[in-house]
mmCIF file of C-alpha atoms in Angstrom:
data_model
loop_
_atom_site.group_PDB
_atom_site.id
_atom_site.type_symbol
_atom_site.label_atom_id
_atom_site.label_comp_id
_atom_site.label_asym_id
_atom_site.label_seq_id
_atom_site.Cartn_x
_atom_site.Cartn_y
_atom_site.Cartn_z
ATOM 1 C CA MET A 7 -0.042 -22.121 28.490
ATOM 2 C CA ILE A 8 0.534 -19.096 26.279
ATOM 3 C CA ASP A 9 4.160 -20.166 25.936
ATOM 4 C CA THR A 10 3.181 -23.629 24.709
ATOM 5 C CA LEU A 11 0.691 -22.142 22.281
ATOM 6 C CA THR A 12 3.145 -19.642 20.803
ATOM 7 C CA THR A 13 5.812 -22.330 20.530
ATOM 8 C CA ALA A 14 3.382 -24.621 18.721
ATOM 9 C CA ALA A 15 2.317 -21.779 16.426
ATOM 10 C CA THR A 16 5.949 -20.946 15.690
ATOM 11 C CA ALA A 17 6.729 -24.555 14.876
ATOM 12 C CA ALA A 18 3.766 -24.720 12.480
ATOM 13 C CA VAL A 19 4.544 -21.443 10.734
ATOM 14 C CA SER A 20 8.319 -21.916 10.621
ATOM 15 C CA ASP A 21 7.878 -25.311 9.017
ATOM 16 C CA PRO A 22 9.391 -25.470 5.541
ATOM 17 C CA LEU A 23 6.009 -26.811 4.354
ATOM 18 C CA PHE A 24 4.353 -23.455 5.164
ATOM 19 C CA THR A 25 7.070 -21.700 3.188
ATOM 20 C CA THR A 26 6.663 -24.134 0.302
ATOM 21 C CA ILE A 27 2.907 -23.575 0.187
ATOM 22 C CA MET A 28 3.255 -19.785 0.397
ATOM 23 C CA LYS A 29 5.919 -19.810 -2.311
ATOM 24 C CA GLY A 30 3.691 -22.017 -4.465
ATOM 25 C CA ILE A 31 0.800 -19.567 -4.110
ATOM 26 C CA SER A 32 3.101 -16.629 -4.867
ATOM 27 C CA ASN A 33 4.437 -18.329 -7.992
ATOM 28 C CA LEU A 34 0.960 -19.134 -9.275
ATOM 29 C CA ALA A 35 -0.691 -15.840 -8.323
ATOM 30 C CA ILE A 36 0.508 -13.792 -11.289
ATOM 31 C CA PRO A 37 -0.153 -16.386 -14.027
ATOM 32 C CA PHE A 38 -3.596 -16.976 -12.473
ATOM 33 C CA LEU A 39 -4.355 -13.249 -12.332
ATOM 34 C CA LEU A 40 -3.257 -12.706 -15.945
ATOM 35 C CA PHE A 41 -5.328 -15.696 -17.071
ATOM 36 C CA VAL A 42 -8.525 -14.564 -15.320
ATOM 37 C CA ILE A 43 -8.257 -10.872 -16.224
ATOM 38 C CA VAL A 44 -7.476 -11.385 -19.903
ATOM 39 C CA LEU A 45 -9.992 -14.225 -20.321
ATOM 40 C CA VAL A 46 -12.863 -12.391 -18.580
ATOM 41 C CA GLY A 47 -12.028 -9.249 -20.558
ATOM 42 C CA PHE A 48 -12.078 -11.190 -23.823
ATOM 43 C CA ILE A 49 -15.383 -12.936 -23.017
ATOM 44 C CA ARG A 50 -16.918 -9.591 -22.136
ATOM 45 C CA LYS A 51 -15.879 -8.273 -25.542
ATOM 46 C CA VAL A 52 -13.146 -5.949 -24.296
ATOM 47 C CA LYS A 53 -10.677 -5.195 -27.107
ATOM 48 C CA VAL A 54 -7.879 -6.596 -24.951
ATOM 49 C CA TYR A 55 -4.903 -5.511 -27.045
ATOM 50 C CA GLU A 56 -6.122 -1.980 -27.619
ATOM 51 C CA VAL A 57 -7.149 -1.493 -23.993
ATOM 52 C CA PHE A 58 -3.820 -2.886 -22.752
ATOM 53 C CA VAL A 59 -1.841 -0.434 -24.859
ATOM 54 C CA ASP A 60 -4.096 2.383 -23.742
ATOM 55 C CA GLY A 61 -3.490 1.555 -20.067
ATOM 56 C CA ALA A 62 0.232 0.904 -20.504
ATOM 57 C CA LYS A 63 0.703 4.415 -21.916
ATOM 58 C CA GLU A 64 0.302 5.810 -18.397
ATOM 59 C CA GLY A 65 3.268 3.759 -17.111
ATOM 60 C CA PHE A 66 5.801 6.208 -18.447
ATOM 61 C CA ASP A 67 4.033 9.257 -16.993
ATOM 62 C CA VAL A 68 3.739 7.715 -13.538
ATOM 63 C CA ALA A 69 7.423 6.748 -13.423
ATOM 64 C CA ILE A 70 8.498 10.233 -14.519
ATOM 65 C CA ARG A 71 6.137 11.898 -12.046
ATOM 66 C CA ILE A 72 7.813 10.066 -9.140
ATOM 67 C CA ILE A 73 11.337 11.316 -9.935
ATOM 68 C CA PRO A 74 11.376 14.673 -8.063
ATOM 69 C CA TYR A 75 9.834 13.147 -4.931
ATOM 70 C CA LEU A 76 12.234 10.218 -4.932
ATOM 71 C CA VAL A 77 15.269 12.451 -5.555
ATOM 72 C CA ALA A 78 14.277 14.707 -2.624
ATOM 73 C CA ILE A 79 13.867 11.828 -0.169
ATOM 74 C CA LEU A 80 16.817 9.693 -1.278
ATOM 75 C CA VAL A 81 19.257 12.633 -1.371
ATOM 76 C CA ALA A 82 18.402 13.711 2.196
ATOM 77 C CA ILE A 83 18.628 10.149 3.505
ATOM 78 C CA GLY A 84 21.821 9.433 1.556
ATOM 79 C CA MET A 85 23.496 12.540 3.011
ATOM 80 C CA PHE A 86 22.343 11.679 6.516
ATOM 81 C CA ARG A 87 23.762 8.164 6.254
ATOM 82 C CA ALA A 88 27.077 9.323 4.792
ATOM 83 C CA SER A 89 27.627 11.928 7.525
ATOM 84 C CA GLY A 90 27.874 9.298 10.255
ATOM 85 C CA ALA A 91 25.070 10.965 12.239
ATOM 86 C CA MET A 92 23.429 7.579 12.751
ATOM 87 C CA HIS A 93 26.214 6.668 15.178
ATOM 88 C CA TRP A 94 25.389 9.711 17.335
ATOM 89 C CA LEU A 95 21.689 8.931 17.275
ATOM 90 C CA VAL A 96 22.459 5.415 18.501
ATOM 91 C CA VAL A 97 24.580 6.773 21.371
ATOM 92 C CA LEU A 98 21.810 9.220 22.251
ATOM 93 C CA LEU A 99 19.050 6.606 22.266
ATOM 94 C CA SER A 100 20.908 3.609 23.672
ATOM 95 C CA PRO A 101 19.786 4.184 27.316
ATOM 96 C CA ALA A 102 16.211 3.577 26.133
ATOM 97 C CA THR A 103 17.011 0.152 24.672
ATOM 98 C CA ASP A 104 17.890 -1.287 28.104
ATOM 99 C CA LEU A 105 14.438 -0.326 29.348
ATOM 100 C CA ILE A 106 12.744 -2.646 26.867
ATOM 101 C CA SER A 107 15.486 -5.314 27.047
ATOM 102 C CA MET A 108 16.515 -4.688 23.456
ATOM 103 C CA PRO A 109 20.207 -5.382 22.690
ATOM 104 C CA ALA A 110 21.863 -2.032 21.876
ATOM 105 C CA GLU A 111 23.464 -3.602 18.771
ATOM 106 C CA THR A 112 20.045 -3.887 17.097
ATOM 107 C CA LEU A 113 19.142 -0.204 17.588
ATOM 108 C CA PRO A 114 20.742 0.891 14.266
ATOM 109 C CA VAL A 115 18.547 -1.695 12.491
ATOM 110 C CA ALA A 116 15.405 -0.155 13.970
ATOM 111 C CA LEU A 117 16.523 3.422 13.216
ATOM 112 C CA MET A 118 17.587 2.641 9.645
ATOM 113 C CA ARG A 119 14.481 0.587 8.766
ATOM 114 C CA PRO A 120 12.168 3.500 7.782
ATOM 115 C CA LEU A 121 14.988 5.284 5.894
ATOM 116 C CA SER A 122 16.655 2.694 3.684
ATOM 117 C CA GLY A 123 15.900 -0.938 2.841
ATOM 118 C CA SER A 124 19.332 -1.760 1.428
ATOM 119 C CA GLY A 125 21.018 0.126 4.293
ATOM 120 C CA THR A 126 19.091 -1.930 6.844
ATOM 121 C CA LEU A 127 19.890 -5.182 5.080
ATOM 122 C CA GLY A 128 23.569 -4.224 5.216
ATOM 123 C CA ILE A 129 23.416 -3.705 8.987
ATOM 124 C CA VAL A 130 21.432 -6.927 9.529
ATOM 125 C CA THR A 131 23.937 -8.921 7.459
ATOM 126 C CA GLU A 132 26.833 -7.373 9.358
ATOM 127 C CA LEU A 133 25.225 -8.215 12.736
ATOM 128 C CA MET A 134 24.552 -11.810 11.707
ATOM 129 C CA ASN A 135 28.104 -12.107 10.444
ATOM 130 C CA THR A 136 29.459 -10.958 13.806
ATOM 131 C CA HIS A 137 27.013 -12.618 16.216
ATOM 132 C CA GLY A 138 25.749 -15.507 14.068
ATOM 133 C CA PRO A 139 22.322 -15.742 12.392
ATOM 134 C CA ASP A 140 20.970 -17.945 15.198
ATOM 135 C CA SER A 141 22.018 -15.613 18.040
ATOM 136 C CA PHE A 142 19.305 -13.545 19.731
ATOM 137 C CA ILE A 143 20.697 -10.433 18.049
ATOM 138 C CA GLY A 144 20.631 -12.143 14.647
ATOM 139 C CA ARG A 145 17.065 -13.341 15.076
ATOM 140 C CA LEU A 146 15.794 -10.012 16.393
ATOM 141 C CA ALA A 147 17.548 -8.071 13.610
ATOM 142 C CA SER A 148 15.988 -10.408 11.004
ATOM 143 C CA THR A 149 12.549 -9.978 12.571
ATOM 144 C CA ILE A 150 12.813 -6.171 12.640
ATOM 145 C CA PHE A 151 13.863 -6.204 8.983
ATOM 146 C CA GLY A 152 10.710 -8.155 8.063
ATOM 147 C CA SER A 153 8.417 -6.168 10.327
ATOM 148 C CA THR A 154 7.807 -3.062 8.173
ATOM 149 C CA GLU A 155 8.536 -1.458 4.834
ATOM 150 C CA THR A 156 10.867 1.459 4.072
ATOM 151 C CA THR A 157 8.409 4.163 5.135
ATOM 152 C CA PHE A 158 10.035 7.189 3.452
ATOM 153 C CA TYR A 159 10.622 5.366 0.178
ATOM 154 C CA VAL A 160 7.012 4.151 0.013
ATOM 155 C CA LEU A 161 5.801 7.650 0.875
ATOM 156 C CA ALA A 162 7.877 9.302 -1.861
ATOM 157 C CA VAL A 163 6.821 6.797 -4.533
ATOM 158 C CA TYR A 164 3.114 6.499 -3.688
ATOM 159 C CA PHE A 165 2.425 10.166 -2.998
ATOM 160 C CA GLY A 166 4.725 11.159 -5.850
ATOM 161 C CA ALA A 167 2.608 9.137 -8.265
ATOM 162 C CA ALA A 168 -0.483 11.084 -7.175
ATOM 163 C CA GLY A 169 1.342 14.441 -7.045
ATOM 164 C CA ILE A 170 0.782 14.794 -3.282
ATOM 165 C CA ARG A 171 3.225 17.189 -1.607
ATOM 166 C CA LYS A 172 1.329 17.976 1.590
ATOM 167 C CA SER A 173 1.332 14.670 3.414
ATOM 168 C CA ARG A 174 -0.556 15.808 6.589
ATOM 169 C CA HIS A 175 -0.363 13.023 9.219
ATOM 170 C CA ALA A 176 0.998 10.372 6.826
ATOM 171 C CA VAL A 177 4.590 10.464 8.117
ATOM 172 C CA ALA A 178 3.466 10.267 11.746
ATOM 173 C CA SER A 179 1.196 7.287 10.994
ATOM 174 C CA GLY A 180 3.966 5.458 9.164
ATOM 175 C CA LEU A 181 6.529 6.086 11.900
ATOM 176 C CA ILE A 182 4.096 4.967 14.623
ATOM 177 C CA GLY A 183 3.704 1.741 12.645
ATOM 178 C CA ASP A 184 7.500 1.352 12.442
ATOM 179 C CA PHE A 185 7.889 2.009 16.169
ATOM 180 C CA VAL A 186 5.192 -0.485 17.152
ATOM 181 C CA GLY A 187 6.723 -3.007 14.732
ATOM 182 C CA VAL A 188 10.085 -2.797 16.518
ATOM 183 C CA MET A 189 8.450 -3.053 19.963
ATOM 184 C CA ALA A 190 6.425 -6.062 18.834
ATOM 185 C CA ALA A 191 9.560 -7.667 17.362
ATOM 186 C CA VAL A 192 11.459 -7.301 20.665
ATOM 187 C CA PHE A 193 8.451 -8.641 22.599
ATOM 188 C CA ILE A 194 7.826 -11.711 20.433
ATOM 189 C CA CYS A 195 11.537 -12.548 20.079
ATOM 190 C CA ARG A 196 11.950 -12.422 23.883
ATOM 191 C CA ILE A 197 9.035 -14.863 24.261
ATOM 192 C CA ILE A 198 10.021 -17.260 21.492
ATOM 193 C CA PHE A 199 13.815 -17.093 21.393
ATOM 194 C CA GLY A 200 14.386 -16.154 25.072
ATOM 195 C CA MET B 3 5.977 17.286 8.957
ATOM 196 C CA LEU B 4 7.937 16.163 5.924
ATOM 197 C CA ASN B 5 9.300 19.710 5.650
ATOM 198 C CA TYR B 6 10.784 19.452 9.144
ATOM 199 C CA ILE B 7 12.151 15.934 8.659
ATOM 200 C CA TRP B 8 13.733 16.816 5.327
ATOM 201 C CA PHE B 9 15.241 19.980 6.800
ATOM 202 C CA GLY B 10 16.441 18.025 9.852
ATOM 203 C CA LEU B 11 18.086 15.235 7.842
ATOM 204 C CA MET B 12 19.870 17.713 5.624
ATOM 205 C CA MET B 13 21.075 20.059 8.383
ATOM 206 C CA ILE B 14 22.218 17.191 10.632
ATOM 207 C CA ALA B 15 24.057 15.617 7.693
ATOM 208 C CA LEU B 16 25.892 18.850 6.869
ATOM 209 C CA ILE B 17 26.734 19.815 10.456
ATOM 210 C CA VAL B 18 27.781 16.313 11.533
ATOM 211 C CA GLY B 19 29.673 15.979 8.253
ATOM 212 C CA LEU B 20 31.597 19.152 9.083
ATOM 213 C CA ILE B 21 32.409 17.982 12.633
ATOM 214 C CA ASN B 22 33.260 14.399 11.608
ATOM 215 C CA GLY B 23 35.221 15.527 8.566
ATOM 216 C CA THR B 24 32.923 13.497 6.301
ATOM 217 C CA LEU B 25 31.710 16.402 4.181
ATOM 218 C CA THR B 26 33.170 14.889 0.987
ATOM 219 C CA GLU B 27 31.272 11.657 1.612
ATOM 220 C CA VAL B 28 28.088 13.650 2.285
ATOM 221 C CA THR B 29 28.403 15.538 -0.990
ATOM 222 C CA ASN B 30 29.158 12.344 -2.911
ATOM 223 C CA ALA B 31 26.159 10.661 -1.304
ATOM 224 C CA ALA B 32 23.897 13.528 -2.400
ATOM 225 C CA VAL B 33 25.007 13.238 -6.029
ATOM 226 C CA ASN B 34 24.872 9.424 -6.057
ATOM 227 C CA SER B 35 21.477 9.248 -4.350
ATOM 228 C CA ALA B 36 19.996 11.620 -6.904
ATOM 229 C CA ALA B 37 21.239 9.364 -9.693
ATOM 230 C CA VAL B 38 19.935 6.249 -7.917
ATOM 231 C CA ALA B 39 16.493 7.842 -7.474
ATOM 232 C CA VAL B 40 16.212 8.410 -11.226
ATOM 233 C CA GLU B 41 17.417 4.856 -11.935
ATOM 234 C CA ILE B 42 14.770 3.430 -9.615
ATOM 235 C CA ALA B 43 12.017 5.513 -11.205
ATOM 236 C CA LEU B 44 13.068 4.667 -14.761
ATOM 237 C CA GLY B 45 13.354 0.997 -13.790
ATOM 238 C CA LEU B 46 9.676 1.121 -12.902
ATOM 239 C CA ILE B 47 8.535 2.126 -16.397
ATOM 240 C CA GLY B 48 8.350 -1.378 -17.899
ATOM 241 C CA ILE B 49 6.637 -3.081 -15.009
ATOM 242 C CA MET B 50 4.330 -0.093 -14.503
ATOM 243 C CA ALA B 51 3.270 -0.139 -18.141
ATOM 244 C CA MET B 52 2.600 -3.864 -18.014
ATOM 245 C CA TRP B 53 0.446 -3.757 -14.876
ATOM 246 C CA LEU B 54 -1.403 -0.601 -15.858
ATOM 247 C CA GLY B 55 -2.284 -2.275 -19.160
ATOM 248 C CA ILE B 56 -3.559 -5.387 -17.386
ATOM 249 C CA MET B 57 -5.442 -3.255 -14.857
ATOM 250 C CA LYS B 58 -7.184 -1.411 -17.676
ATOM 251 C CA ILE B 59 -8.414 -4.729 -19.075
ATOM 252 C CA ALA B 60 -9.597 -5.769 -15.601
ATOM 253 C CA GLU B 61 -11.401 -2.446 -15.268
ATOM 254 C CA LYS B 62 -13.122 -2.654 -18.665
ATOM 255 C CA GLY B 63 -13.995 -6.289 -18.054
ATOM 256 C CA GLY B 64 -15.736 -5.306 -14.823
ATOM 257 C CA LEU B 65 -13.470 -7.384 -12.568
ATOM 258 C CA ILE B 66 -12.273 -4.448 -10.470
ATOM 259 C CA LYS B 67 -15.893 -3.483 -9.711
ATOM 260 C CA ILE B 68 -16.699 -7.036 -8.614
ATOM 261 C CA LEU B 69 -13.645 -7.074 -6.370
ATOM 262 C CA ALA B 70 -14.558 -3.685 -4.920
ATOM 263 C CA ARG B 71 -18.094 -4.862 -4.105
ATOM 264 C CA GLY B 72 -16.744 -8.001 -2.447
ATOM 265 C CA ILE B 73 -14.849 -6.113 0.222
ATOM 266 C CA ARG B 74 -17.431 -3.358 0.660
ATOM 267 C CA PRO B 75 -17.835 -3.811 4.464
ATOM 268 C CA VAL B 76 -14.094 -3.488 5.174
ATOM 269 C CA ALA B 77 -13.727 -0.657 2.690
ATOM 270 C CA ARG B 78 -16.646 1.257 4.170
ATOM 271 C CA PHE B 79 -14.999 1.080 7.583
ATOM 272 C CA LEU B 80 -11.440 2.020 6.519
ATOM 273 C CA PHE B 81 -12.280 4.383 3.670
ATOM 274 C CA PRO B 82 -15.642 6.001 4.444
ATOM 275 C CA GLU B 83 -15.006 8.810 1.939
ATOM 276 C CA ILE B 84 -14.854 6.488 -1.054
ATOM 277 C CA PRO B 85 -18.155 5.794 -2.804
ATOM 278 C CA ASP B 86 -19.325 2.156 -2.816
ATOM 279 C CA GLY B 87 -17.884 0.060 -5.609
ATOM 280 C CA HIS B 88 -15.392 2.730 -6.748
ATOM 281 C CA PRO B 89 -12.557 1.200 -8.829
ATOM 282 C CA ALA B 90 -9.993 2.569 -6.334
ATOM 283 C CA ILE B 91 -11.162 -0.055 -3.820
ATOM 284 C CA GLY B 92 -10.576 -2.894 -6.284
ATOM 285 C CA ALA B 93 -7.094 -1.594 -7.098
ATOM 286 C CA MET B 94 -6.253 -1.201 -3.412
ATOM 287 C CA MET B 95 -7.335 -4.762 -2.704
ATOM 288 C CA MET B 96 -5.134 -6.103 -5.500
ATOM 289 C CA ASN B 97 -2.191 -4.102 -4.148
ATOM 290 C CA ILE B 98 -2.669 -5.409 -0.604
ATOM 291 C CA THR B 99 -2.979 -9.020 -1.809
ATOM 292 C CA ALA B 100 0.180 -8.679 -3.928
ATOM 293 C CA ASN B 101 2.004 -7.333 -0.866
ATOM 294 C CA TRP B 102 0.883 -10.264 1.263
ATOM 295 C CA LEU B 103 2.120 -12.695 -1.358
ATOM 296 C CA GLY B 104 5.480 -10.930 -1.394
ATOM 297 C CA LEU B 105 5.027 -9.854 -5.023
ATOM 298 C CA GLY B 106 6.701 -6.470 -4.673
ATOM 299 C CA ASN B 107 7.063 -6.104 -8.442
ATOM 300 C CA ALA B 108 3.299 -6.271 -8.894
ATOM 301 C CA ALA B 109 2.350 -4.558 -5.634
ATOM 302 C CA THR B 110 3.986 -1.197 -6.436
ATOM 303 C CA PRO B 111 2.314 -0.600 -9.854
ATOM 304 C CA LEU B 112 -1.063 -1.741 -8.464
ATOM 305 C CA GLY B 113 -0.615 0.515 -5.440
ATOM 306 C CA LEU B 114 0.357 3.519 -7.549
ATOM 307 C CA LYS B 115 -2.705 2.941 -9.725
ATOM 308 C CA ALA B 116 -4.867 2.790 -6.583
ATOM 309 C CA MET B 117 -3.293 5.996 -5.252
ATOM 310 C CA ASP B 118 -3.950 7.687 -8.579
ATOM 311 C CA GLN B 119 -7.599 6.595 -8.481
ATOM 312 C CA LEU B 120 -7.905 7.914 -4.924
ATOM 313 C CA GLN B 121 -6.506 11.163 -6.304
ATOM 314 C CA SER B 122 -9.437 11.339 -8.752
ATOM 315 C CA LEU B 123 -11.710 11.747 -5.691
ATOM 316 C CA ASN B 124 -9.444 14.391 -4.176
ATOM 317 C CA PRO B 125 -10.592 17.997 -4.682
ATOM 318 C CA SER B 126 -7.029 19.197 -3.923
ATOM 319 C CA ALA B 127 -4.128 18.690 -6.321
ATOM 320 C CA ASP B 128 -1.367 18.482 -3.705
ATOM 321 C CA THR B 129 -2.855 17.637 -0.283
ATOM 322 C CA ALA B 130 -3.408 14.037 0.833
ATOM 323 C CA THR B 131 -6.936 12.896 1.759
ATOM 324 C CA ASN B 132 -7.662 10.685 4.773
ATOM 325 C CA SER B 133 -8.168 7.705 2.465
ATOM 326 C CA GLN B 134 -4.827 8.263 0.765
ATOM 327 C CA ILE B 135 -3.068 8.420 4.135
ATOM 328 C CA THR B 136 -4.741 5.254 5.433
ATOM 329 C CA PHE B 137 -3.857 3.465 2.204
ATOM 330 C CA LEU B 138 -0.265 4.685 2.498
ATOM 331 C CA ALA B 139 -0.159 3.457 6.119
ATOM 332 C CA ILE B 140 -1.211 -0.022 4.941
ATOM 333 C CA ASN B 141 1.697 0.037 2.494
ATOM 334 C CA THR B 142 4.398 1.513 4.750
ATOM 335 C CA ALA B 143 3.598 -1.175 7.330
ATOM 336 C CA SER B 144 2.361 -4.004 5.161
ATOM 337 C CA ILE B 145 2.071 -7.504 6.591
ATOM 338 C CA THR B 146 4.963 -9.697 5.458
ATOM 339 C CA PHE B 147 4.398 -13.445 5.391
ATOM 340 C CA ILE B 148 7.715 -14.530 3.896
ATOM 341 C CA PRO B 149 10.612 -12.049 4.227
ATOM 342 C CA MET B 150 12.503 -13.770 1.399
ATOM 343 C CA THR B 151 15.538 -11.432 1.317
ATOM 344 C CA VAL B 152 16.439 -11.838 4.957
ATOM 345 C CA ILE B 153 15.778 -15.608 4.831
ATOM 346 C CA ALA B 154 18.232 -15.858 1.948
ATOM 347 C CA VAL B 155 20.907 -13.939 3.899
ATOM 348 C CA ARG B 156 20.340 -16.140 6.957
ATOM 349 C CA ALA B 157 20.712 -19.291 4.874
ATOM 350 C CA GLU B 158 23.885 -17.950 3.292
ATOM 351 C CA LEU B 159 25.406 -17.247 6.707
ATOM 352 C CA GLY B 160 24.785 -20.846 7.797
ATOM 353 C CA SER B 161 21.684 -20.522 9.987
ATOM 354 C CA ALA B 162 20.408 -23.882 11.337
ATOM 355 C CA ASN B 163 16.864 -22.748 10.545
ATOM 356 C CA PRO B 164 16.719 -19.669 8.310
ATOM 357 C CA PHE B 165 12.903 -19.780 8.359
ATOM 358 C CA GLU B 166 12.446 -19.482 12.118
ATOM 359 C CA ILE B 167 11.956 -15.726 11.892
ATOM 360 C CA ILE B 168 8.812 -16.099 9.732
ATOM 361 C CA SER B 169 6.408 -16.387 12.668
ATOM 362 C CA THR B 170 8.006 -13.559 14.636
ATOM 363 C CA GLY B 171 7.981 -11.458 11.467
ATOM 364 C CA ILE B 172 4.281 -12.112 10.852
ATOM 365 C CA PHE B 173 3.504 -11.123 14.445
ATOM 366 C CA ALA B 174 5.607 -7.940 14.356
ATOM 367 C CA SER B 175 4.408 -6.829 10.924
ATOM 368 C CA THR B 176 0.760 -7.444 11.832
ATOM 369 C CA CYS B 177 1.176 -5.299 14.961
ATOM 370 C CA ALA B 178 2.905 -2.603 12.889
ATOM 371 C CA CYS B 179 0.138 -2.657 10.279
ATOM 372 C CA ILE B 180 -2.672 -2.408 12.832
ATOM 373 C CA ALA B 181 -0.811 0.403 14.621
ATOM 374 C CA ALA B 182 -0.193 2.380 11.419
ATOM 375 C CA ILE B 183 -3.831 2.088 10.273
ATOM 376 C CA THR B 184 -5.149 2.984 13.731
ATOM 377 C CA ALA B 185 -2.750 5.933 13.935
ATOM 378 C CA SER B 186 -3.891 7.224 10.549
ATOM 379 C CA ARG B 187 -7.555 7.027 11.620
ATOM 380 C CA LEU B 188 -6.928 8.679 15.005
ATOM 381 C CA LEU B 189 -4.539 11.399 13.818
ATOM 382 C CA GLN B 190 -7.037 12.561 11.191
ATOM 383 C CA LYS B 191 -9.221 13.728 14.092
ATOM 384 C CA LEU B 192 -6.560 16.197 15.303
ATOM 385 C CA PRO B 193 -7.548 19.843 14.761
ATOM 386 C CA SER B 194 -4.571 20.455 12.465
ATOM 387 C CA SER B 195 -5.471 17.425 10.337
ATOM 388 C CA ARG B 196 -9.114 18.462 10.159
ATOM 389 C CA ALA B 197 -8.173 21.946 9.054
ATOM 390 C CA SER B 198 -5.940 20.612 6.279
ATOM 391 C CA ASN B 199 -8.362 17.915 5.108
ATOM 392 C CA PRO B 200 -9.065 18.608 1.428
ATOM 393 C CA MET B 201 -12.492 16.972 1.834
ATOM 394 C CA ARG B 202 -13.510 18.985 4.897
ATOM 395 C CA ASN B 203 -16.309 20.675 3.022
ATOM 396 C CA ILE B 204 -17.723 17.430 1.669
ATOM 397 C CA LYS B 205 -20.037 15.663 4.077
ATOM 398 C CA SER B 206 -20.137 12.083 2.755
ATOM 399 C CA ALA B 207 -19.299 9.760 -0.095
ATOM 400 C CA GLU B 208 -22.756 10.276 -1.632
ATOM 401 C CA LYS B 209 -22.062 13.966 -1.964
ATOM 402 C CA VAL B 210 -18.954 13.225 -4.049
ATOM 403 C CA VAL B 211 -21.017 11.115 -6.439
ATOM 404 C CA GLU B 212 -23.560 13.918 -6.818
ATOM 405 C CA ASN B 213 -20.816 16.387 -7.588
ATOM 406 C CA ASP B 214 -19.522 14.118 -10.336
#
C-alpha cells in the first residue's frame, strides 16, 4: 500500500511536467516580484529611484563584512580537503554505513556535503561516472547532494553579514539537519529505487 | 562549537598533511581558499546592492509589513522573540520562498537582509539570538524542489531519467529542514544555550518594543 503510494507520488513528481511548471514559476517569480514591488511603491508615492539607491548602498558594506568569516571557514575546509584526511574519516566511519545499508562509496558525499558544495558535486559526478547515474549509488549520491545546503558556507555568510561570531547551538542544529537529511535520503532511496 | 571545529579541521589538516606528505598541497589550499573567499564575497556586491535596493522600496511601500502580517501565526511559533509585523519576518519569508524556487541569487541577499534585521533586535553585537539560529537552520537545510545542478550532471552523463531524484530529494530535504528547525528549538533549552542567550533578560517580544 505505502509502496504503491510512494511509487505513484514519485511518478507524479518526477514527471517532466512538474519540472516544467516549477521552472516556469521560477522564471516568472523575479519579474513578477520586481513588477509588484516597484509598482506598489510608486503608487504609494515612494521615491523609487532615490530609495533604491539608498538601499543599494548597503550592498557593498554587507559583502565586505562577510570576508573575514568566509576566509576563516573556507581556509580551514580547503586545508582539510587538501590534506587527504577525508579518506581516513571514511575508513573510520565505514563500519557504520553497513548498519543503515548505505553503500560505503556514498559516505564521502555525505561527509563533504556540509563542508563544500563544489567538492561534493565533484564526488557525485565521479561516482556517477564510475557506477552510472542510474545505479543505486548514483541515485543516492544525487539525492544526498540535493538534500541540504553547504552548512558551514551558509553559516559564515549569514552570520558574517550580521557580525555574529558566537554561534551558540547553530552549528549543532545545522549538522543535525545534515545528518537527518542523509538518513532520510538512504531510507527513501531504498524504498523507491530498491 | 565553531572554535573546536575550526581548530579540529586545521590541526587534522596539518598533522595528516605531515604524515601523508601533502603539506605543500595543504599550504597551497590555504592560500587559494583565502583568495576564493574574497572573490565570492566581492561577487556578491552587485546582486546584494540590487536586492537591497528593491527591498528598501518594498519596505517603504509597506509590502514587507503586509507579508509579515500574513504569516504571523507561523512566525509567532518559530520566532516568538520577534514582535508582530516586524520587517524581519517579511524579509525572512521572501528568502525562504526564493530558496524554494531555487533562486539562489535572490535568496542570499534577501536572507542576509533578514539576518541583519534580526540583528537589529539583538542586544548583543556578536552573539546569535534564538531567532537568528532558527533562521540559519532553515537556510542550512532548506527544502529543495528542483536540484538543477545535479539534474544537469545526470543528464550529461546519460541518465535515462535525470529527474527521478526530484521526489527523493524533496523527501530528504524536507526531513532535513524539519530536523534542523526542531534541533534549533530544542537545543536552545540546554543550560549552556540559555546562559549564552543574548535575550535572556528580556521576557517577551512586547518588552523589546517598549525598550525601543
